[in-house]
Short mmCIF file of C-alpha atoms in Angstrom, two decimals:
data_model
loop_
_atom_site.label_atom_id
_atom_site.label_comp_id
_atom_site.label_asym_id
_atom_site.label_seq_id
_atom_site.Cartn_x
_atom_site.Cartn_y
_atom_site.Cartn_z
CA UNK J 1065 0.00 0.00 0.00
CA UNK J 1066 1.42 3.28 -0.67
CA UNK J 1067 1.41 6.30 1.91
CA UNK J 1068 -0.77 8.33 -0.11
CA UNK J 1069 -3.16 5.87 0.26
CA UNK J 1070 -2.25 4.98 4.05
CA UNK J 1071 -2.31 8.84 5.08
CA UNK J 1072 -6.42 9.39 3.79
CA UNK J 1073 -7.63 5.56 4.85
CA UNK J 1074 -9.22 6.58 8.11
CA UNK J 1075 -11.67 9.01 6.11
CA UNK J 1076 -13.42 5.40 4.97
CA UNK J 1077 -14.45 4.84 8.51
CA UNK J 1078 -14.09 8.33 10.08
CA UNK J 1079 -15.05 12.08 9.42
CA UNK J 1080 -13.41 15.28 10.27
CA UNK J 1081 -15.28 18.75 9.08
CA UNK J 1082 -11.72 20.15 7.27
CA UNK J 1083 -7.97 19.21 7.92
CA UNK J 1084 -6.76 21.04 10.33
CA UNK J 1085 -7.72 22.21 13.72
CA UNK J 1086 -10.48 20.78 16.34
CA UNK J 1087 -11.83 22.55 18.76
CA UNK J 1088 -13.14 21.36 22.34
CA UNK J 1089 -16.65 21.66 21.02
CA UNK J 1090 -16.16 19.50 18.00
CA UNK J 1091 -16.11 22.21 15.38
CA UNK J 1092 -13.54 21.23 13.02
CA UNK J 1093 -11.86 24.27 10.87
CA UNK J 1094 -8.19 24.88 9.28
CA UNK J 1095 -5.61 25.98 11.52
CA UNK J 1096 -4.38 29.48 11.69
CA UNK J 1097 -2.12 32.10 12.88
CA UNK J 1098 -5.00 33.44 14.67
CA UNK J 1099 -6.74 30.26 15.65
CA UNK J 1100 -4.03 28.42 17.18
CA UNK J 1101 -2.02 29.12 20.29
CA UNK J 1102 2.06 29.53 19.79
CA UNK J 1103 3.85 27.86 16.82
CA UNK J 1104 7.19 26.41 17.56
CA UNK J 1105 9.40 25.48 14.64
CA UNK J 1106 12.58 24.01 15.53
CA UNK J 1107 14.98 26.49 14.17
CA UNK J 1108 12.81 29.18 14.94
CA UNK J 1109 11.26 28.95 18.58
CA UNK J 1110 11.90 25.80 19.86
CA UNK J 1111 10.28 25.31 23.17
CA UNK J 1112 13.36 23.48 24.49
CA UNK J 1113 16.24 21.57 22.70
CA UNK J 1114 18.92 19.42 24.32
CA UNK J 1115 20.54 18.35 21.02
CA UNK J 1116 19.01 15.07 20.93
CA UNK J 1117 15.28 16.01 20.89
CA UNK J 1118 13.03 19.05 20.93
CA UNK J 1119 10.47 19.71 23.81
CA UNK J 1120 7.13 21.56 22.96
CA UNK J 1121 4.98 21.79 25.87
CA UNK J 1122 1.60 23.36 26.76
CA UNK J 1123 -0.77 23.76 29.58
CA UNK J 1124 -1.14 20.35 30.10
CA UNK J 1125 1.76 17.93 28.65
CA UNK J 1126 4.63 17.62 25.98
CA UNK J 1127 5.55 15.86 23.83
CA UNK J 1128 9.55 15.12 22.06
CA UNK J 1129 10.94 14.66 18.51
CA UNK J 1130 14.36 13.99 17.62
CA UNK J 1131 16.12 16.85 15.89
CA UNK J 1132 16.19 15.02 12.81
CA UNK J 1133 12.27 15.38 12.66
CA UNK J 1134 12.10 18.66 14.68
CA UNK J 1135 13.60 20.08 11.38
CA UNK J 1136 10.90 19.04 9.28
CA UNK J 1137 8.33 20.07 11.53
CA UNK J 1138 6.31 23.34 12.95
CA UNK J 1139 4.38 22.79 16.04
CA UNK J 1140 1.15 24.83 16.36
CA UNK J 1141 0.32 24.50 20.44
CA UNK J 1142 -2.98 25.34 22.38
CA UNK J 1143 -3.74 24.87 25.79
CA UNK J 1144 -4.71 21.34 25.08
CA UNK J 1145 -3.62 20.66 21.64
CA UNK J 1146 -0.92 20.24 19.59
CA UNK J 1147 -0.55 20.24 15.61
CA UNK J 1148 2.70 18.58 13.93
CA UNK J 1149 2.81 20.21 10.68
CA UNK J 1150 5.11 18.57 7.74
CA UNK J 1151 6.80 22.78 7.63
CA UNK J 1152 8.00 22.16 4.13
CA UNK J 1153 4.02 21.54 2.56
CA UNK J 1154 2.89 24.45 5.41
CA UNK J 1155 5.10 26.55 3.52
CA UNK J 1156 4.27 26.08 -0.08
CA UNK J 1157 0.45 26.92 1.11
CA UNK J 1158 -0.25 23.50 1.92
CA UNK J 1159 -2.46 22.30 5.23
CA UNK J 1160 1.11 20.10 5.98
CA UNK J 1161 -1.08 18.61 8.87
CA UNK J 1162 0.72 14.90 10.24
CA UNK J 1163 -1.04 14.69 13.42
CA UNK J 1164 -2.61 16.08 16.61
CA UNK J 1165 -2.01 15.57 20.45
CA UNK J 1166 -4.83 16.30 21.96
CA UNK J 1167 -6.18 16.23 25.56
CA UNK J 1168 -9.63 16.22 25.45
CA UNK J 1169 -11.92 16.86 28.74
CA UNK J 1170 -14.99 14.47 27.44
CA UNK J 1171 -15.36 12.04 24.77
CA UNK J 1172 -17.93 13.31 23.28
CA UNK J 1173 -15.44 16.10 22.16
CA UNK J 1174 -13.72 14.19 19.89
CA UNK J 1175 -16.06 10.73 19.31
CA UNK J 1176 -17.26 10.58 15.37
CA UNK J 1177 -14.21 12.15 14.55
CA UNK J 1178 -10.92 10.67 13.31
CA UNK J 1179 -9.29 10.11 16.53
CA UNK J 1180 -7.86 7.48 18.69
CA UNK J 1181 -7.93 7.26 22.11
CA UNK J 1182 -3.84 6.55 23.27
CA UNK J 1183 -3.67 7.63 27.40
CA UNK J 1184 -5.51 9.69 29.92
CA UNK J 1185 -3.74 12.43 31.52
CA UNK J 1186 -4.60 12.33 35.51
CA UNK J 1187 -4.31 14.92 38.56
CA UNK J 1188 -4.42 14.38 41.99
CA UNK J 1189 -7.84 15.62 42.22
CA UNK J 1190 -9.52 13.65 40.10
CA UNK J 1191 -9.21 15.68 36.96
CA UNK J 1192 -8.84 12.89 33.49
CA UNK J 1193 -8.25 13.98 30.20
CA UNK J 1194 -8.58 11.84 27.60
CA UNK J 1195 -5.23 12.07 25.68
CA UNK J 1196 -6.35 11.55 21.96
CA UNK J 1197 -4.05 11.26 18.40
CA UNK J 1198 -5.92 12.35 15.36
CA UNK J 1199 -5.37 13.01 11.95
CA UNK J 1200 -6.86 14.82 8.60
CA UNK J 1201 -8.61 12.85 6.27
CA UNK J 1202 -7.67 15.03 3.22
CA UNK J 1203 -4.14 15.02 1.57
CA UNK J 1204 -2.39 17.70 3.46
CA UNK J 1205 0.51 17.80 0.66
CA UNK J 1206 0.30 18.80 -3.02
CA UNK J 1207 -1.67 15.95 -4.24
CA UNK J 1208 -0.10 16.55 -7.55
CA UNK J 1209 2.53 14.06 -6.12
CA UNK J 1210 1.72 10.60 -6.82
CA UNK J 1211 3.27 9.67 -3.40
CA UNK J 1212 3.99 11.02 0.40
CA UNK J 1213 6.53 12.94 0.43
CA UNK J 1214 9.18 11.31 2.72
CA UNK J 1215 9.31 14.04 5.59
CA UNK J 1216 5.65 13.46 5.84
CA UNK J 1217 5.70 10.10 6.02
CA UNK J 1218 8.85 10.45 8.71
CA UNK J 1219 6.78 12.79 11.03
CA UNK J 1220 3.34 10.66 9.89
CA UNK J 1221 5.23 7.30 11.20
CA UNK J 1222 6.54 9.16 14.36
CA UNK J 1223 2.86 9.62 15.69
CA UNK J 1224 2.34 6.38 18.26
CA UNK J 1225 6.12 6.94 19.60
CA UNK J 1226 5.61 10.94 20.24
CA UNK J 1227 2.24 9.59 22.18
CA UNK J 1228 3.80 6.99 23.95
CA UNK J 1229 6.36 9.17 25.20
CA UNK J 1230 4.13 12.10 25.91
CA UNK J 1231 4.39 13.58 29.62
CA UNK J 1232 2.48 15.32 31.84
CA UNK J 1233 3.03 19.08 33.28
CA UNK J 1234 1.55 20.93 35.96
CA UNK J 1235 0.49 18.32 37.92
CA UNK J 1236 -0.91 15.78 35.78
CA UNK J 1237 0.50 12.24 35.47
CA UNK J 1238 0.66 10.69 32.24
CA UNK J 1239 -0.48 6.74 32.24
CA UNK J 1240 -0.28 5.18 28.35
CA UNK J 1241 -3.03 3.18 27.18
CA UNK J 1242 -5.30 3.91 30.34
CA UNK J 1243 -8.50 3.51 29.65
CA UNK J 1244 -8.27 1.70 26.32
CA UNK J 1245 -7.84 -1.65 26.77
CA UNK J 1246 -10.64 -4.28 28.10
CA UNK J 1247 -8.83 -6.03 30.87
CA UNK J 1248 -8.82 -3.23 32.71
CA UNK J 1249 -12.67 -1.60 31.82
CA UNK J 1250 -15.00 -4.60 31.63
CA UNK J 1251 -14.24 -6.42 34.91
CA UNK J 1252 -17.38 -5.40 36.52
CA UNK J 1253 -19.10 -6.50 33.48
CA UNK J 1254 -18.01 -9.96 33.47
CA UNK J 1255 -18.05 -10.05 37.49
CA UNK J 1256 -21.96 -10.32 36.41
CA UNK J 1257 -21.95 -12.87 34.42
CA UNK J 1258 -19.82 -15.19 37.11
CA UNK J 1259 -22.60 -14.15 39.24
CA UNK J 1260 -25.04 -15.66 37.14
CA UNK J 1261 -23.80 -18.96 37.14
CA UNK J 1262 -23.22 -19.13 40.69
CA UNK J 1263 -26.49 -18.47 41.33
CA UNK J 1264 -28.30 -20.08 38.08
CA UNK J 1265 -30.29 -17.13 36.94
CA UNK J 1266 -32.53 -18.61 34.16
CA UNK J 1267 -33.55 -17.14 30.91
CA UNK J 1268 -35.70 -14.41 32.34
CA UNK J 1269 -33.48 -13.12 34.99
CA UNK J 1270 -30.89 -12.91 32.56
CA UNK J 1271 -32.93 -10.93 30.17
CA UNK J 1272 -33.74 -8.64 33.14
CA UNK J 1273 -29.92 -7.76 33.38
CA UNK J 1274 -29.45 -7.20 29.77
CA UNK J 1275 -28.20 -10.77 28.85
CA UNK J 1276 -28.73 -12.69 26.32
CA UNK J 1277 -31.36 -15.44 27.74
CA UNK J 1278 -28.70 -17.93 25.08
CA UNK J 1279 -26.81 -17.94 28.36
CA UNK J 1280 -29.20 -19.78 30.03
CA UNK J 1281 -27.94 -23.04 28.72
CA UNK J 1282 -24.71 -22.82 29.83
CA UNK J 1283 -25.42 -21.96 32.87
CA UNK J 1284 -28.11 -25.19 33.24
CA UNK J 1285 -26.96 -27.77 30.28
CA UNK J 1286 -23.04 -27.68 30.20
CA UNK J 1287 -20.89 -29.14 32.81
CA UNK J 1288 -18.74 -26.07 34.73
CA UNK J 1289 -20.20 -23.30 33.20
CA UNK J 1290 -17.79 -20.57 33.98
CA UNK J 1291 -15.29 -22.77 31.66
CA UNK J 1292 -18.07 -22.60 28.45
CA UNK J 1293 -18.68 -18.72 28.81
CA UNK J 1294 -16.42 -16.50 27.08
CA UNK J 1295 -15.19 -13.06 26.44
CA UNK J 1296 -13.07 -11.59 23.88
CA UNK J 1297 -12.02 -7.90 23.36
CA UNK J 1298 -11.70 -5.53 20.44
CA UNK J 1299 -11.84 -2.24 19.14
CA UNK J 1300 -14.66 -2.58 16.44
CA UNK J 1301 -15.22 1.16 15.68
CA UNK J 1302 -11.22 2.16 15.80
CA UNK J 1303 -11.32 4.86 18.20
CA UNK J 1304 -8.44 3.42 20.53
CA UNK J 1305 -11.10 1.90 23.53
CA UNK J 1306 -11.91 -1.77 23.36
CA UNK J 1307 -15.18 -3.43 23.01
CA UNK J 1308 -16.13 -6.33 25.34
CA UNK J 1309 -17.38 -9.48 23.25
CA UNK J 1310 -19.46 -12.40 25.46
CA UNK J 1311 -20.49 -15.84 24.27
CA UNK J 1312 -20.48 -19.39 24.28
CA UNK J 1313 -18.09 -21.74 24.19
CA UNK J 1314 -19.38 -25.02 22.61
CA UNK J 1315 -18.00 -28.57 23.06
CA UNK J 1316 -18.53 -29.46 19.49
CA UNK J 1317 -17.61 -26.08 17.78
CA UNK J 1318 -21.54 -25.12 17.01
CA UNK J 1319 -21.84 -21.40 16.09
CA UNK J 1320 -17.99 -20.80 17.01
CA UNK J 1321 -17.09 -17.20 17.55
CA UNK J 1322 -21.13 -16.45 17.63
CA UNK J 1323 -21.56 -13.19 19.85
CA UNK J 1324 -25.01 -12.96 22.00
CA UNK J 1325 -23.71 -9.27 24.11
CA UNK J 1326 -21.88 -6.54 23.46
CA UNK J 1327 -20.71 -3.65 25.62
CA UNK J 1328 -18.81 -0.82 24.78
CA UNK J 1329 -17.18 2.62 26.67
CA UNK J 1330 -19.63 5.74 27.11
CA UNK J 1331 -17.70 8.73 28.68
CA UNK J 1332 -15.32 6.48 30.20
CA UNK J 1333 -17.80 4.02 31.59
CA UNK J 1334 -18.80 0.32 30.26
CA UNK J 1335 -22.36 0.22 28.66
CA UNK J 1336 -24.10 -2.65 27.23
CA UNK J 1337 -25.18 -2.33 23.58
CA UNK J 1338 -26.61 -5.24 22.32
CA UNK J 1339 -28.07 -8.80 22.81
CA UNK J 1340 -28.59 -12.09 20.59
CA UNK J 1341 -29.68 -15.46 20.11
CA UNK J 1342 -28.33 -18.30 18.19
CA UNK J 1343 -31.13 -17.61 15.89
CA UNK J 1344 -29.99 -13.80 16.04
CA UNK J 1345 -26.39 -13.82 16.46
CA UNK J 1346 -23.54 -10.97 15.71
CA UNK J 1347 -20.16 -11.41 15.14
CA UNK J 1348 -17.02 -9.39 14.38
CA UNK J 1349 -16.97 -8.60 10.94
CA UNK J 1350 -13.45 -8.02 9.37
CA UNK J 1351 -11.93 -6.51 12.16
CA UNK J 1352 -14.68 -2.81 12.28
CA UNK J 1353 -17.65 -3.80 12.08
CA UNK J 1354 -20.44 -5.86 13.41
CA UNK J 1355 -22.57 -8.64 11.39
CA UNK J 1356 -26.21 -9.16 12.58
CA UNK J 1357 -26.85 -12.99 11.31
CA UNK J 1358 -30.58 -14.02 11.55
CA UNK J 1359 -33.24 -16.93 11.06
CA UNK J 1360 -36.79 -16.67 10.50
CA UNK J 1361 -37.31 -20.07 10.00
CA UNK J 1362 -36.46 -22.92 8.11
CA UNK J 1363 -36.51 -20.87 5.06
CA UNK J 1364 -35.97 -16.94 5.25
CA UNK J 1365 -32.50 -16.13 6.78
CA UNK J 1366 -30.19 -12.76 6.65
CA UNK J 1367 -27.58 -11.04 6.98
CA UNK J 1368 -27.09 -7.08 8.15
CA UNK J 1369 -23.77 -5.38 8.50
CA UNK J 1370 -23.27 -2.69 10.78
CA UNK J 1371 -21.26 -0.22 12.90
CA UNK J 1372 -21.15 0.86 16.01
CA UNK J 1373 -20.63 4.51 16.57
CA UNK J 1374 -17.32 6.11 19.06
CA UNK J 1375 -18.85 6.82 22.62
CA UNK J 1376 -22.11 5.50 21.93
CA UNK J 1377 -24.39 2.41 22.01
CA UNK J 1378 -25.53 3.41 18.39
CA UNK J 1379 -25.01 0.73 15.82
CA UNK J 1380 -25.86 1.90 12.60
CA UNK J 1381 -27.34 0.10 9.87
CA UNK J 1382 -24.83 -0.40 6.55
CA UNK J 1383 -26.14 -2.82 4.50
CA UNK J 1384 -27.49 -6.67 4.32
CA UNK J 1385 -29.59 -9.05 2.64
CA UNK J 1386 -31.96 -11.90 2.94
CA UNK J 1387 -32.87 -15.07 1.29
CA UNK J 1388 -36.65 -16.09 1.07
CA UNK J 1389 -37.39 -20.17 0.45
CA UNK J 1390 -40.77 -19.55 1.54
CA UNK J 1391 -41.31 -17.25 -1.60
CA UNK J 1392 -39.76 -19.82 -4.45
CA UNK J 1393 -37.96 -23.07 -3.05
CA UNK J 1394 -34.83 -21.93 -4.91
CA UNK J 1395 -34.49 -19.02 -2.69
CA UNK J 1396 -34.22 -15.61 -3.67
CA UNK J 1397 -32.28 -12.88 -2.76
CA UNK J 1398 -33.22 -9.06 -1.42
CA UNK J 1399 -30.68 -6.17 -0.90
CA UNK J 1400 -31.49 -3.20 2.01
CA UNK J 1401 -29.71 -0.44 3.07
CA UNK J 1402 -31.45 0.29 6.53
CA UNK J 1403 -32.89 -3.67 7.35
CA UNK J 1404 -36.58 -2.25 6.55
CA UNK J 1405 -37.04 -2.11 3.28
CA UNK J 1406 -35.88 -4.71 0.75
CA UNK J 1407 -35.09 -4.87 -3.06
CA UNK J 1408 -34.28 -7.43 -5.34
CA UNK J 1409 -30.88 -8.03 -5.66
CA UNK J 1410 -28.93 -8.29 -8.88
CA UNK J 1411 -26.72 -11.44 -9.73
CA UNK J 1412 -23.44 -9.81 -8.31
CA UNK J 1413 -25.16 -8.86 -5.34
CA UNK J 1414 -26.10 -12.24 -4.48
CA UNK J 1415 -22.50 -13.87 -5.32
CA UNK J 1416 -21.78 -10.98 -2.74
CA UNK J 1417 -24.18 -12.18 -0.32
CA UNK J 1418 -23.43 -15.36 -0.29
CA UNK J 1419 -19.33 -15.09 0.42
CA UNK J 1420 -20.58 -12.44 2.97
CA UNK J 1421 -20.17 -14.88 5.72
CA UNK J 1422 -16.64 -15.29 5.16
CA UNK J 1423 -15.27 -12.28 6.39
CA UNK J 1424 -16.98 -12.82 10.40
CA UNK J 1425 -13.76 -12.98 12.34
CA UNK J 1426 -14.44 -15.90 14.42
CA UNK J 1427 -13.47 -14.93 18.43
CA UNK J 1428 -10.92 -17.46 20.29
CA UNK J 1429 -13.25 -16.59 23.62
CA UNK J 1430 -11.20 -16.55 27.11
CA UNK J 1431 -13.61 -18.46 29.16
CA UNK J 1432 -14.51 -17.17 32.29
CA UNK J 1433 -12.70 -18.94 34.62
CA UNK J 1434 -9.81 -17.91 33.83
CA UNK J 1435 -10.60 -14.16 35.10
CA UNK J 1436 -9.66 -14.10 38.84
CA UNK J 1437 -10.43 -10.46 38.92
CA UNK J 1438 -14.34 -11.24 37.51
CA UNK J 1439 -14.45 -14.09 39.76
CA UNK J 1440 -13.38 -12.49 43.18
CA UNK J 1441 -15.37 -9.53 42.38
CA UNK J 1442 -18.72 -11.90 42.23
CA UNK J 1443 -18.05 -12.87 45.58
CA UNK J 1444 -17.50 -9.84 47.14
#
């Protein structure tokens, strides 16, 4: 793939109004002189240089580059942002943008837009910001030029190391990945589900708590239960923050990698999205999205794609089809673009529709006993 093509492929999945600068609020416009706060360019203002690296620092944290890349860069700063700027396109009236630092106060600043969640930035007091890397989703260089230029692509690459080496300032603490990755959010969540097996909630009492009443023969038809319930996690929507994925885990491989609930992160809190059955099952479908597979019958089944929107329980419909035996015993095939209303689907469509299945990503679940943190916090 080349890094043209690598530098715009979050716009397929991602939007940002313009290229530039984001503001707290989520108004998106193209940085400025007069927009944003002080612009360091090493070999103009450097914040700080020790001849290895250059500091740039705001209210909040700073970041490093090595000289080598401090010289291709200009570094727009605001009290929570940062914008690395390839200086050489900046200059030739290009938007030059590589990436942003940003320390966001709420998620819902920055969810729906191309952004990744990397950190939170902590104070004594309680105060978390949600330390954020983002990017344009326009060619910030003269797209005359079959290829990124190599600068850009030097500063472009440099984006998870700058983040990962980020520090806090004036009293905040800097803590990498926090509040990204699913061991450490979904605990609480799963302590539920070890709760339901110790005390054998049936169908109904797991519906009541948002489960998926598919649980219910685990719990009462398999031999040790917290072995044959599972949980994977993954960052469907790509916004940094893992997804928690629970199902079964069958003896003889039936419905492998089926999901019946789904939770996700809501301002920095785990919230349940979605339940199935086996005869309404999802599953992670390649890698960002979510497939809805469904049975109405011996003889009408479907499939619905979808995806689930950043700091929200939202999934939102893409596209599926269905296949009606019931209608002519050879089956035949309907398109939809919002699960409502169908259309009849041309012969391409249904070649699609019927290789569709192939790209569910089929979960290796951890099974629940192996979670001593779930487990001990049941019995509490």
């Amino acid at each position: 793939m080349s890094r043209k093509v690598l530098g715009i492929l979050l716009a397929c999945a991602l939007v940002l109004a313009g290229c530039g600068k984001t503001n707290p609020t989520g108004d998106s416009s193209q940085p400025s002189e007069s927009q944003s706060g002080e612009s360091q360019s090493h070999g103009a203002q450097p914040e700080d240089a020790t001849g290895d690296v250059v500091e740039y620092s705001n209210d909040l944290f700073k970041i490093t580059l090595p000289t080598e890349l401090a010289d291709l860069a200009e570094v727009e700063t605001d009290s929570d942002k940062m914008y690395i700027y390839y200086k050489e396109a900046k200059d030739a009236g290009f938007s030059g943008l590589a990436f942003i630092v940003w320390a966001a106060g709420s998620p819902s600043d920055y969810a729906g837009g191309p952004y990744e969640k990397v950190g939170e930035l902590s104070s004594e007091n309680g105060d978390i910001y949600n330390v954020v890397k983002g990017y344009a989703t326009e060619v910030q260089w003269d797209y005359n030029e079959p290829e990124m230029p190599e600068g850009f692509a030097k500063l472009y690459d440099a984006a998870d190391s700058v983040v990962e080496s980020l520090e806090g300032i004036n009293g905040y603490t800097y803590t990498y990945e926090a509040g990204t990755k699913g061991e450490d959010l979904y605990n609480t969540v799963l302590s539920e589900y070890v709760k339901a097996v110790n005390e054998k909630w049936d169908a109904t009492k797991l519906e009541e708590k948002n489960m998926s009443p598919e649980f219910a023969y685990a719990i009462h038809e398999m031999d040790n239960p917290l072995e044959h319930i599972g949980y994977a996690y993954k960052d469907i929507n790509i916004d940094g923050v893992d997804e928690l994925f629970v199902g079964i885990i069958y003896d003889d491989d039936e419905l492998p990698g089926a999901i019946y609930d789904i939770y996700t992160i809501v301002d920095n809190k785990p919230a349940f999205v979605v339940s199935g059955t086996a005869r309404n099952r999802y599953y992670n479908f390649d890698n960002h999205f979510i497939s809805n597979v469904w049975s109405g019958g011996a003889g009408l089944y479907g499939i619905g794609i979808y995806n689930l929107e950043s700091n929200s329980t939202e999934m939102i419909y893409q596209y599926g089809y269905k296949c009606d035996y019931y209608e002519n015993e050879d089956g035949v095939w309907y398109k939809t673009y919002d699960g409502e209303e169908y259309e009849a689907a041309t012969d391409e469509e249904i070649e699609a529709a019927e290789n569709l299945e192939e790209k569910n990503v089929m979960f290796d679940y951890t099974p629940l006993a192996d979670n001593e943190d779930a487990i001990e916090a049941a019995n509490l």
